[in-house]
Short mmCIF file of C-alpha atoms and ligand atoms in Angstrom, two decimals:
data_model
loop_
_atom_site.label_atom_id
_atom_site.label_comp_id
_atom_site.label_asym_id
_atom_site.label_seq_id
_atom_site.Cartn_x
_atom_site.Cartn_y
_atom_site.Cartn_z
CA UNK A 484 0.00 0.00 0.00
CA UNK A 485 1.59 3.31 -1.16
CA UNK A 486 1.26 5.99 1.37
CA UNK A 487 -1.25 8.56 1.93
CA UNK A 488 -0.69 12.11 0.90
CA UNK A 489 -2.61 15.34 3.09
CA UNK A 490 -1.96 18.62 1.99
CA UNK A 491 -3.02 21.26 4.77
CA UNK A 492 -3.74 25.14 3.55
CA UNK A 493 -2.97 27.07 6.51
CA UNK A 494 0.18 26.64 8.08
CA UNK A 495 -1.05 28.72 11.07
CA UNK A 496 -1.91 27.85 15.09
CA UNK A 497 -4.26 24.66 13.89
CA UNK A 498 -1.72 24.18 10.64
CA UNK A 499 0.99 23.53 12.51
CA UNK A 500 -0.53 21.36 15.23
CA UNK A 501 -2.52 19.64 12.18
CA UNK A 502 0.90 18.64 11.17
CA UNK A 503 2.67 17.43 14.12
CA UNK A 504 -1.07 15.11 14.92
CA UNK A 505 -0.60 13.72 11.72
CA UNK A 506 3.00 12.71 11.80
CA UNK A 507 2.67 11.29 15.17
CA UNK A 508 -0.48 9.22 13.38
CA UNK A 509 1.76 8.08 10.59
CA UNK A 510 -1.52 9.00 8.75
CA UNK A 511 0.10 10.15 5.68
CA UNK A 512 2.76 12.46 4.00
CA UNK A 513 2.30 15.98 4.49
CA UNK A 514 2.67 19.26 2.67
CA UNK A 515 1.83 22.49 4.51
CA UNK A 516 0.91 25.55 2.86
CA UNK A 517 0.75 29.13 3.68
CA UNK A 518 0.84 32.35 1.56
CA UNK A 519 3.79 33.28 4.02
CA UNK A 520 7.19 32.61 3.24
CA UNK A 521 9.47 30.19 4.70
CA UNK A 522 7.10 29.80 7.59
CA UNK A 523 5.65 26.15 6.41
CA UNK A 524 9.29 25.31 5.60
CA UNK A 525 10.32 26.38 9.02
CA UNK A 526 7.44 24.64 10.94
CA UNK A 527 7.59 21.40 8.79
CA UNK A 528 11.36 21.11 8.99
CA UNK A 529 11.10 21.74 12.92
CA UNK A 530 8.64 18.93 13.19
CA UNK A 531 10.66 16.30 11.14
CA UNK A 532 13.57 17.06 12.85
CA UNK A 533 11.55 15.37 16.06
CA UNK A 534 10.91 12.34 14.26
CA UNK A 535 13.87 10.47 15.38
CA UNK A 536 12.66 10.90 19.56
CA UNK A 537 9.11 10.23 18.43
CA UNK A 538 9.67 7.21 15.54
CA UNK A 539 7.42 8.16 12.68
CA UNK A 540 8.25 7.74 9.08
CA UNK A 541 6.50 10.07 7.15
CA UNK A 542 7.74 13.30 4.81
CA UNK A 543 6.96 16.79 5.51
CA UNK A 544 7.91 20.11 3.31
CA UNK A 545 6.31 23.17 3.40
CA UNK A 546 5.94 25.72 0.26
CA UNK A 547 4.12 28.29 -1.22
CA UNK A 548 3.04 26.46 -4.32
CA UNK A 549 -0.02 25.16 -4.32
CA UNK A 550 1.85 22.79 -7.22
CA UNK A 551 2.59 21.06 -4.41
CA UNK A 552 -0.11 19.35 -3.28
CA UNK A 553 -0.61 17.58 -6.60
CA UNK A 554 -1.89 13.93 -6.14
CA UNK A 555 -2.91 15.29 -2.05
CA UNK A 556 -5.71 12.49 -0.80
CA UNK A 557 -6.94 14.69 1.24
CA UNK A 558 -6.60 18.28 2.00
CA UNK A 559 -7.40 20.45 5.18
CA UNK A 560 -8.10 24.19 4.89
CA UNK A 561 -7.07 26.68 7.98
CA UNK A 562 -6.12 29.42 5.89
CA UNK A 563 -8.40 32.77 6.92
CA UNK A 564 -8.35 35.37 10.05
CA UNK A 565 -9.85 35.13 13.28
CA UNK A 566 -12.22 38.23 13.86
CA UNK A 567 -10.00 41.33 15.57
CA UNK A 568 -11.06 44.24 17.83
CA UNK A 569 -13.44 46.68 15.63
CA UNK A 570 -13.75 44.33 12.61
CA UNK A 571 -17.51 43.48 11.45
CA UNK A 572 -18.98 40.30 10.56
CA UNK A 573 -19.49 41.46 7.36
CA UNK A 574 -15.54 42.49 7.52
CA UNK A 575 -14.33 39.21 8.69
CA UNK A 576 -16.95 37.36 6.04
CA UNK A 577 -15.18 39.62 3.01
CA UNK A 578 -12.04 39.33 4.23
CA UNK A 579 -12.49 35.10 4.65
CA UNK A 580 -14.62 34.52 1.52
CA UNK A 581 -11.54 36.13 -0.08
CA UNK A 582 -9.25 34.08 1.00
CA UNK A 583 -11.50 30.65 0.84
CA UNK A 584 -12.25 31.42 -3.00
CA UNK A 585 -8.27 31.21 -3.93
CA UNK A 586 -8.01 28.43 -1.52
CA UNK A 587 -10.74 27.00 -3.80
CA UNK A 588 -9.32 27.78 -7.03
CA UNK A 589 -5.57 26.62 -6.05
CA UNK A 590 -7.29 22.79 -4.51
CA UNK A 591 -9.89 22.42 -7.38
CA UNK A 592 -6.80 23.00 -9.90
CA UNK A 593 -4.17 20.82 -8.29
CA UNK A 594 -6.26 18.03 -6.10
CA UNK A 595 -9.58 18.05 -7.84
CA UNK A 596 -9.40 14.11 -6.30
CA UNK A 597 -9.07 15.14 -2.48
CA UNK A 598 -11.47 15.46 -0.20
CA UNK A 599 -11.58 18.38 1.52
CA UNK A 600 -12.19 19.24 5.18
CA UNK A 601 -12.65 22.85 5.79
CA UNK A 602 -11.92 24.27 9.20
CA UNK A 603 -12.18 28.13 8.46
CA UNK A 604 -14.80 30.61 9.59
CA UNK A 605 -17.48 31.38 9.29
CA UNK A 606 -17.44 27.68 9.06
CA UNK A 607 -20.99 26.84 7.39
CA UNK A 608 -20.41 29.39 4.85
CA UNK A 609 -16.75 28.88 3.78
CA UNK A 610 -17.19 24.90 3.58
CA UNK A 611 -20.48 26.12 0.80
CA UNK A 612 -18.21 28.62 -0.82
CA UNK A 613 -15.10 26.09 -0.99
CA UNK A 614 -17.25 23.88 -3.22
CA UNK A 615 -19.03 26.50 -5.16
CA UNK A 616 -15.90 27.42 -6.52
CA UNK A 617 -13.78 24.52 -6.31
CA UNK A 618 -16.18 22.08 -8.24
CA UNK A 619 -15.20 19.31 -6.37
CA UNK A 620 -18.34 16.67 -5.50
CA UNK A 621 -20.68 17.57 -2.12
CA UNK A 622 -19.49 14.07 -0.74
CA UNK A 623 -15.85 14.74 -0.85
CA UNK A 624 -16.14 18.42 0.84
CA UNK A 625 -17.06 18.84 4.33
CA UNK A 626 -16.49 20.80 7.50
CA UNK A 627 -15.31 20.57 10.92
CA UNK A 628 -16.93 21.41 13.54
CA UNK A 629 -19.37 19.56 15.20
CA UNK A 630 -16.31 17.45 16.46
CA UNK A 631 -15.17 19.83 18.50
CA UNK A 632 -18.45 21.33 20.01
CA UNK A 633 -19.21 17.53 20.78
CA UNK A 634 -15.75 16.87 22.47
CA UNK A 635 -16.35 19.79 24.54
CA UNK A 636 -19.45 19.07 25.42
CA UNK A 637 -18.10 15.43 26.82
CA UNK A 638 -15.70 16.85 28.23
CA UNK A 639 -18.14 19.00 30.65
CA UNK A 640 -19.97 15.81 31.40
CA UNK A 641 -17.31 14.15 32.36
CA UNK A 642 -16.26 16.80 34.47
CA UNK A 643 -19.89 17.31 36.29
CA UNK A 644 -20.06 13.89 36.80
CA UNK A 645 -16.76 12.74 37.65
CA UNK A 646 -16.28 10.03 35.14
CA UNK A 647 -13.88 8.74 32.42
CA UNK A 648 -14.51 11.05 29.08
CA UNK A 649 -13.38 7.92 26.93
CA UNK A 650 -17.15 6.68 28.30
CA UNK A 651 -18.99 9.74 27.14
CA UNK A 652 -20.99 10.19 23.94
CA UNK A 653 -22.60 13.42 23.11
CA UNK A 654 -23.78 15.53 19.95
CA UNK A 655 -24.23 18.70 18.54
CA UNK A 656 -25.72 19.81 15.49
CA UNK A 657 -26.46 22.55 13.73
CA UNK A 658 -24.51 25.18 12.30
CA UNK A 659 -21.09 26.14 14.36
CA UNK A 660 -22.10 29.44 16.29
CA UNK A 661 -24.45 30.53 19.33
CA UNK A 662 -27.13 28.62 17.95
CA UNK A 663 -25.64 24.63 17.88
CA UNK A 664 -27.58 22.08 19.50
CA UNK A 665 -26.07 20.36 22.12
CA UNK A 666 -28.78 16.78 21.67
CA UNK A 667 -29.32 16.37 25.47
CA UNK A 668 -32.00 13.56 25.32
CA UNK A 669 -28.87 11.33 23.10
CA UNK A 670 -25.98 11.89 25.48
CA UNK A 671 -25.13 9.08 27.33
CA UNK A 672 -22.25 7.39 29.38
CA UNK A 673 -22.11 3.94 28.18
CA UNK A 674 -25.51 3.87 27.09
CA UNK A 675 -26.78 5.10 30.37
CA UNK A 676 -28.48 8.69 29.88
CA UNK A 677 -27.09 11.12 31.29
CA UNK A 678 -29.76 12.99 32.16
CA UNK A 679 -30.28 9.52 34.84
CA UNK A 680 -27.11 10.08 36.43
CA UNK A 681 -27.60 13.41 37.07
CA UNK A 682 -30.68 12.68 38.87
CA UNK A 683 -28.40 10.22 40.62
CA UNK A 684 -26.15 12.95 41.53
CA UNK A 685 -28.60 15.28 42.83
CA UNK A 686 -30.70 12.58 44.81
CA UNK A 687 -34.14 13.15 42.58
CA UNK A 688 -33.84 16.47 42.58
CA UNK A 689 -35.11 17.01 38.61
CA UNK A 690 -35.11 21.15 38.82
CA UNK A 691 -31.50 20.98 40.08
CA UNK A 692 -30.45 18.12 37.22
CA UNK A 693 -31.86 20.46 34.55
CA UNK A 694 -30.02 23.43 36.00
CA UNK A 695 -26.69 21.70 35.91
CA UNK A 696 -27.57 19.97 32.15
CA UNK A 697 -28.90 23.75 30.58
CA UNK A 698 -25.48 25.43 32.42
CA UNK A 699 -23.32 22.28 30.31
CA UNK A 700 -25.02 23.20 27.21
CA UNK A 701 -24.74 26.98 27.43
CA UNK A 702 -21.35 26.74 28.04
CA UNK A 703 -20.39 24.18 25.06
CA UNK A 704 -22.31 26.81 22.87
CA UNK A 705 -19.92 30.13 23.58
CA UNK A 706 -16.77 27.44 24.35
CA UNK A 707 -14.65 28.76 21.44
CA UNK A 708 -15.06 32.06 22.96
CA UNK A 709 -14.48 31.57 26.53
CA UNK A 710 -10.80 30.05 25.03
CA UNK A 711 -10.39 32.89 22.67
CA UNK A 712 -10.93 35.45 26.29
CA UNK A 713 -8.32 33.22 27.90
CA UNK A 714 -5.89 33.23 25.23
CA UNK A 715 -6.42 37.40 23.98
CA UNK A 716 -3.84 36.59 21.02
CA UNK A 717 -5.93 34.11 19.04
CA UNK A 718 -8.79 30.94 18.99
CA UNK A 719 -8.32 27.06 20.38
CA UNK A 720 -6.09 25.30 17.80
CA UNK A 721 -4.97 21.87 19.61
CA UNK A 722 -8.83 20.81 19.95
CA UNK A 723 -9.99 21.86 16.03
CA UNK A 724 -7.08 19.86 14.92
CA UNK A 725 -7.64 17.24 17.21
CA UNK A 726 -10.88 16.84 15.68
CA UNK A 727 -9.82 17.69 11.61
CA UNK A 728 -7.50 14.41 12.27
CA UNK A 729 -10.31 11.76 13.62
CA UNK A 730 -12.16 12.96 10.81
CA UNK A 731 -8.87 12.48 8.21
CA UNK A 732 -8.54 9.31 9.67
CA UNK A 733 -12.51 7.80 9.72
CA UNK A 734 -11.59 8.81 5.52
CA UNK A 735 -8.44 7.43 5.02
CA UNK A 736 -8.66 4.85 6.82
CA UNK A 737 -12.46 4.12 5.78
CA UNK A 738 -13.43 3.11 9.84
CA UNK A 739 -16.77 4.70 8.74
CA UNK A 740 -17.53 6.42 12.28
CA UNK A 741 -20.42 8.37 12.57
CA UNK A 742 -19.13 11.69 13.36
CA UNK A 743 -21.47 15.23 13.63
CA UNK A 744 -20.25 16.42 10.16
CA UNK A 745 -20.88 19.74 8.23
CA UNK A 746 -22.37 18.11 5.32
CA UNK A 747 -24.09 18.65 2.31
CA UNK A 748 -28.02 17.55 3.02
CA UNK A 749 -30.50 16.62 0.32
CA UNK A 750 -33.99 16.23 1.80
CA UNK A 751 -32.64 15.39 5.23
CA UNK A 752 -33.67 17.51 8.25
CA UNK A 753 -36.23 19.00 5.74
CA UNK A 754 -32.83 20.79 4.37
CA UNK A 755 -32.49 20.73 0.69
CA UNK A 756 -29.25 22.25 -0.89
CA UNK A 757 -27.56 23.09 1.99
CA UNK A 758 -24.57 22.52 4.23
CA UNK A 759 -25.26 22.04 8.34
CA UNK A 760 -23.62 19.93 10.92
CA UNK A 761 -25.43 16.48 10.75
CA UNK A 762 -24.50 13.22 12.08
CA UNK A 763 -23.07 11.75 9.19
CA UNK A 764 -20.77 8.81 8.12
CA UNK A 765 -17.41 9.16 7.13
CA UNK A 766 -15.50 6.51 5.00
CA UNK A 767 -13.61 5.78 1.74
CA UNK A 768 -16.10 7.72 -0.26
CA UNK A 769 -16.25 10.73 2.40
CA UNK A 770 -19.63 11.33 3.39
CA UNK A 771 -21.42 8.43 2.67
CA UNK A 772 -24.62 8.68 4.56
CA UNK A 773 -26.16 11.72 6.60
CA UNK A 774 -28.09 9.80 9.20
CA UNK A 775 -31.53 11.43 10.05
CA UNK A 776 -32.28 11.57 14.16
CA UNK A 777 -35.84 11.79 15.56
CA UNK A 778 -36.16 14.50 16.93
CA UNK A 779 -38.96 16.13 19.75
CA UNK A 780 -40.06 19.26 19.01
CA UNK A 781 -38.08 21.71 21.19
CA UNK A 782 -34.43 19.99 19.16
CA UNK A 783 -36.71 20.64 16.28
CA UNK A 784 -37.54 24.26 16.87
CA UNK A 785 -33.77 24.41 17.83
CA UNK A 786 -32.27 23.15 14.54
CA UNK A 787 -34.34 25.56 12.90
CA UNK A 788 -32.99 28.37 14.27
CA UNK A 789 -29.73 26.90 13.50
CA UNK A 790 -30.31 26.72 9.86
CA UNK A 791 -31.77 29.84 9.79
CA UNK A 792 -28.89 31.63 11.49
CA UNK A 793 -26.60 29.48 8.88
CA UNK A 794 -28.98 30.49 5.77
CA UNK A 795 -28.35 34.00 7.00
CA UNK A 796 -24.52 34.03 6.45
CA UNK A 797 -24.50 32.06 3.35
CA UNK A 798 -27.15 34.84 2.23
CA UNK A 799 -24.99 37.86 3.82
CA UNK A 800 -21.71 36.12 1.53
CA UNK A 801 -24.05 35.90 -1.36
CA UNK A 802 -24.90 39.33 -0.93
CA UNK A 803 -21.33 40.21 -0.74
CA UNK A 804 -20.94 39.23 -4.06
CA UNK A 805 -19.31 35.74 -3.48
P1 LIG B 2371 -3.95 31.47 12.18
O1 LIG B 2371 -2.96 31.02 13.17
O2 LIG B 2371 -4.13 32.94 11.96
O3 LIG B 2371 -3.61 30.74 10.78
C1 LIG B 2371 -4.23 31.07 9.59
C2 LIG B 2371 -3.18 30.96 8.50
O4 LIG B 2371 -3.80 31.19 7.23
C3 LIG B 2371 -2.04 31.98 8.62
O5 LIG B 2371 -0.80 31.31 8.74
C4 LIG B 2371 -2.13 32.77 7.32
O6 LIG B 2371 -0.86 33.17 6.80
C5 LIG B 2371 -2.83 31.78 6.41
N1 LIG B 2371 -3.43 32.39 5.23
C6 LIG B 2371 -3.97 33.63 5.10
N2 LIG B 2371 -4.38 33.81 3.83
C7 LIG B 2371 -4.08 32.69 3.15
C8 LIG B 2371 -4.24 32.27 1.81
N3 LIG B 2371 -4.80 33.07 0.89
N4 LIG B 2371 -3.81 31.04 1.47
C9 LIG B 2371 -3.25 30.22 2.38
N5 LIG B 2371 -3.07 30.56 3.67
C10 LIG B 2371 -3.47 31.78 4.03
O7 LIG B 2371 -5.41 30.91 12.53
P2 LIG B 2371 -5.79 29.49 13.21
O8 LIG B 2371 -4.96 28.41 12.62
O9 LIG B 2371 -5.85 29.66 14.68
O10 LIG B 2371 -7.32 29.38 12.69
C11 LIG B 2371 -7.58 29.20 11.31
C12 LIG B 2371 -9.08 29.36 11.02
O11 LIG B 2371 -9.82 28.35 11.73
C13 LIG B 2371 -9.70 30.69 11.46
O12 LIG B 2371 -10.59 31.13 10.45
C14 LIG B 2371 -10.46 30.35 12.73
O13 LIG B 2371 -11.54 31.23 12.97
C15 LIG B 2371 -10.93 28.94 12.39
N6 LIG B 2371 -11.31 28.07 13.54
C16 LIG B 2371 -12.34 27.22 13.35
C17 LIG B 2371 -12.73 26.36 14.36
C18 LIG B 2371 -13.85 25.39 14.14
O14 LIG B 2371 -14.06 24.52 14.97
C19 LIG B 2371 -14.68 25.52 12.96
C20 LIG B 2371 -12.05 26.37 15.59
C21 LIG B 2371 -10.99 27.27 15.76
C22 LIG B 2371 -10.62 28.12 14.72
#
């Protein structure tokens, strides 16, 4: 079996991490791109320089030729700006559609085989813009994010109730912003809800178990932001490549997890046309399935106001002329 090849655009905070994960992974070769000079060469020659102490075989160059990436398997996109101090969201949208439509132009002309995983914000609209204007097939373009809010969300459970994470499972859909939706009524430790074991915790007490539950979700909804307060120069990087990776490697590897995906949905979650974070599953042919939940009305009402908050930045890019 020849080896795989990634190509990661964006050889920023979550570039660079991207690349060491992937090494350590033996996943595949890599080639890290940025628009800045010498900087990919710098971080991909520091990385293989560690490969020795670590033991993986793989190659890594950096470059500023999207050439490069020629014959890439798959291809991870970082490259954009996090918002700064007096910038709009119209601002940040311009300045990011920008960016994601060479991005585009530079993967659809070099990799048209890859698939893509897009990691850039505003995430719903730049994964619809990527392949708008990179032509490359709904099933082999996708986003990252629900990953991450998911992991976060675990990782809160597993906090409140003092229990292994590795036990937790726990969703959220919808577009990646205020309005995700953490699926309380699906998480579970093992298969035991746990809405249950926070009744457990809190002796019957039902108010108190909701209180605890609703505080878990708010906070997994503004989580990027209560990192980006902590860290004043930038956003969370190890988790978003963390989570690009086990999606990489459900691909590459064709393990065909089900993992909340932002994917293209036909007719599911009465969605037609349109990119949102689904549970979907990934595997040699990228997403292969988006699997429809049942869901009660208030996760209904909730995933609306998802889409429409999502339908309202893909309209706002339109409207910007991209
Ligand atoms: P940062 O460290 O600024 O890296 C971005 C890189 O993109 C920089 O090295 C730039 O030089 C590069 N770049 C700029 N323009 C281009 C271009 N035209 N072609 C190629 N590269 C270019 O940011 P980061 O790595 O911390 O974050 C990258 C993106 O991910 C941002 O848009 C964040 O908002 C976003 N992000 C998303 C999540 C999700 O879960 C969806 C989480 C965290 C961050």
């Amino acid at each position: 079996m020849s080896r795989k090849k990634i190509a990661l655009i964006g050889g920023g905070q979550i570039g660079g991490v991207l690349a060491q994960l992937i090494a350590l992974k033996e996943l595949a070769d890599i080639v890290l791109f940025d628009i800045v000079e010498d900087m990919p060469q710098g971080k991909t020659l520091d990385i293989a320089e560690a490969s020795r102490v670590d033991g993986f075989d793989v190659s890594l160059s950096g470059t500023n030729d999207y050439k490069d990436m020629a014959g890439s398997d798959l291809v991870i996109i970082t490259a954009g700006l996090p918002r700064k101090p007096g910038m709009s969201r119209d601002d940040l949208l311009t300045t990011n559609a920008k960016i994601m439509k060479q991005v585009a132009e530079g993967v659809g002309e070099n990799a048209p085989n890859a698939f893509v995983i897009v990691i850039s914000n505003p995430l719903d609209a730049m994964v619809t813009l990527f392949q708008k204007v990179s032509g490359i097939p709904h099933h082999k373009v996708m986003g990252q994010a629900g990953v991450l809010d998911s992991s976060r969300f675990s990782t809160f459970i597993a906090w409140e109730l003092g229990l292994s994470v590795k036990d937790v499972n726990a969703m959220v859909l919808g577009g990646h912003g205020d309005t995700m939706v953490p699926l309380v009524r699906y998480a579970n430790v093992n298969g035991v809800p746990v809405t249950e074991l926070l009744e457990l915790k809190y002796e019957g007490d039902k108010e108190k178990a909701k209180e605890v539950m609703d505080a878990m979700v708010q906070r997994t909804k503004v989580a990027g932001g209560e990192v980006v307060k902590l860290l004043k120069t930038g956003s969370a990087f190890y988790s978003p490549a963390s989570s690009a990776v086990a999606m990489a490697e459900s691909i590459l590897k064709d393990q065909k997890r089900l993992l909340p995906t932002c994917a293209f949905c036909e007719g599911q979650y009465g969605l037609d046309g349109f990119y949102l974070g689904v549970p979907a599953v990934l595997g040699a042919n990228g997403v292969e399935k988006v699997i429809e939940l049942s869901l009660d009305e208030t996760e209904k009402s909730m995933l609306e106001n998802s889409v429409n908050a999502v339908k309202n930045v893909v309209g706002d890019m339109e409207r910007l002329g991209f």
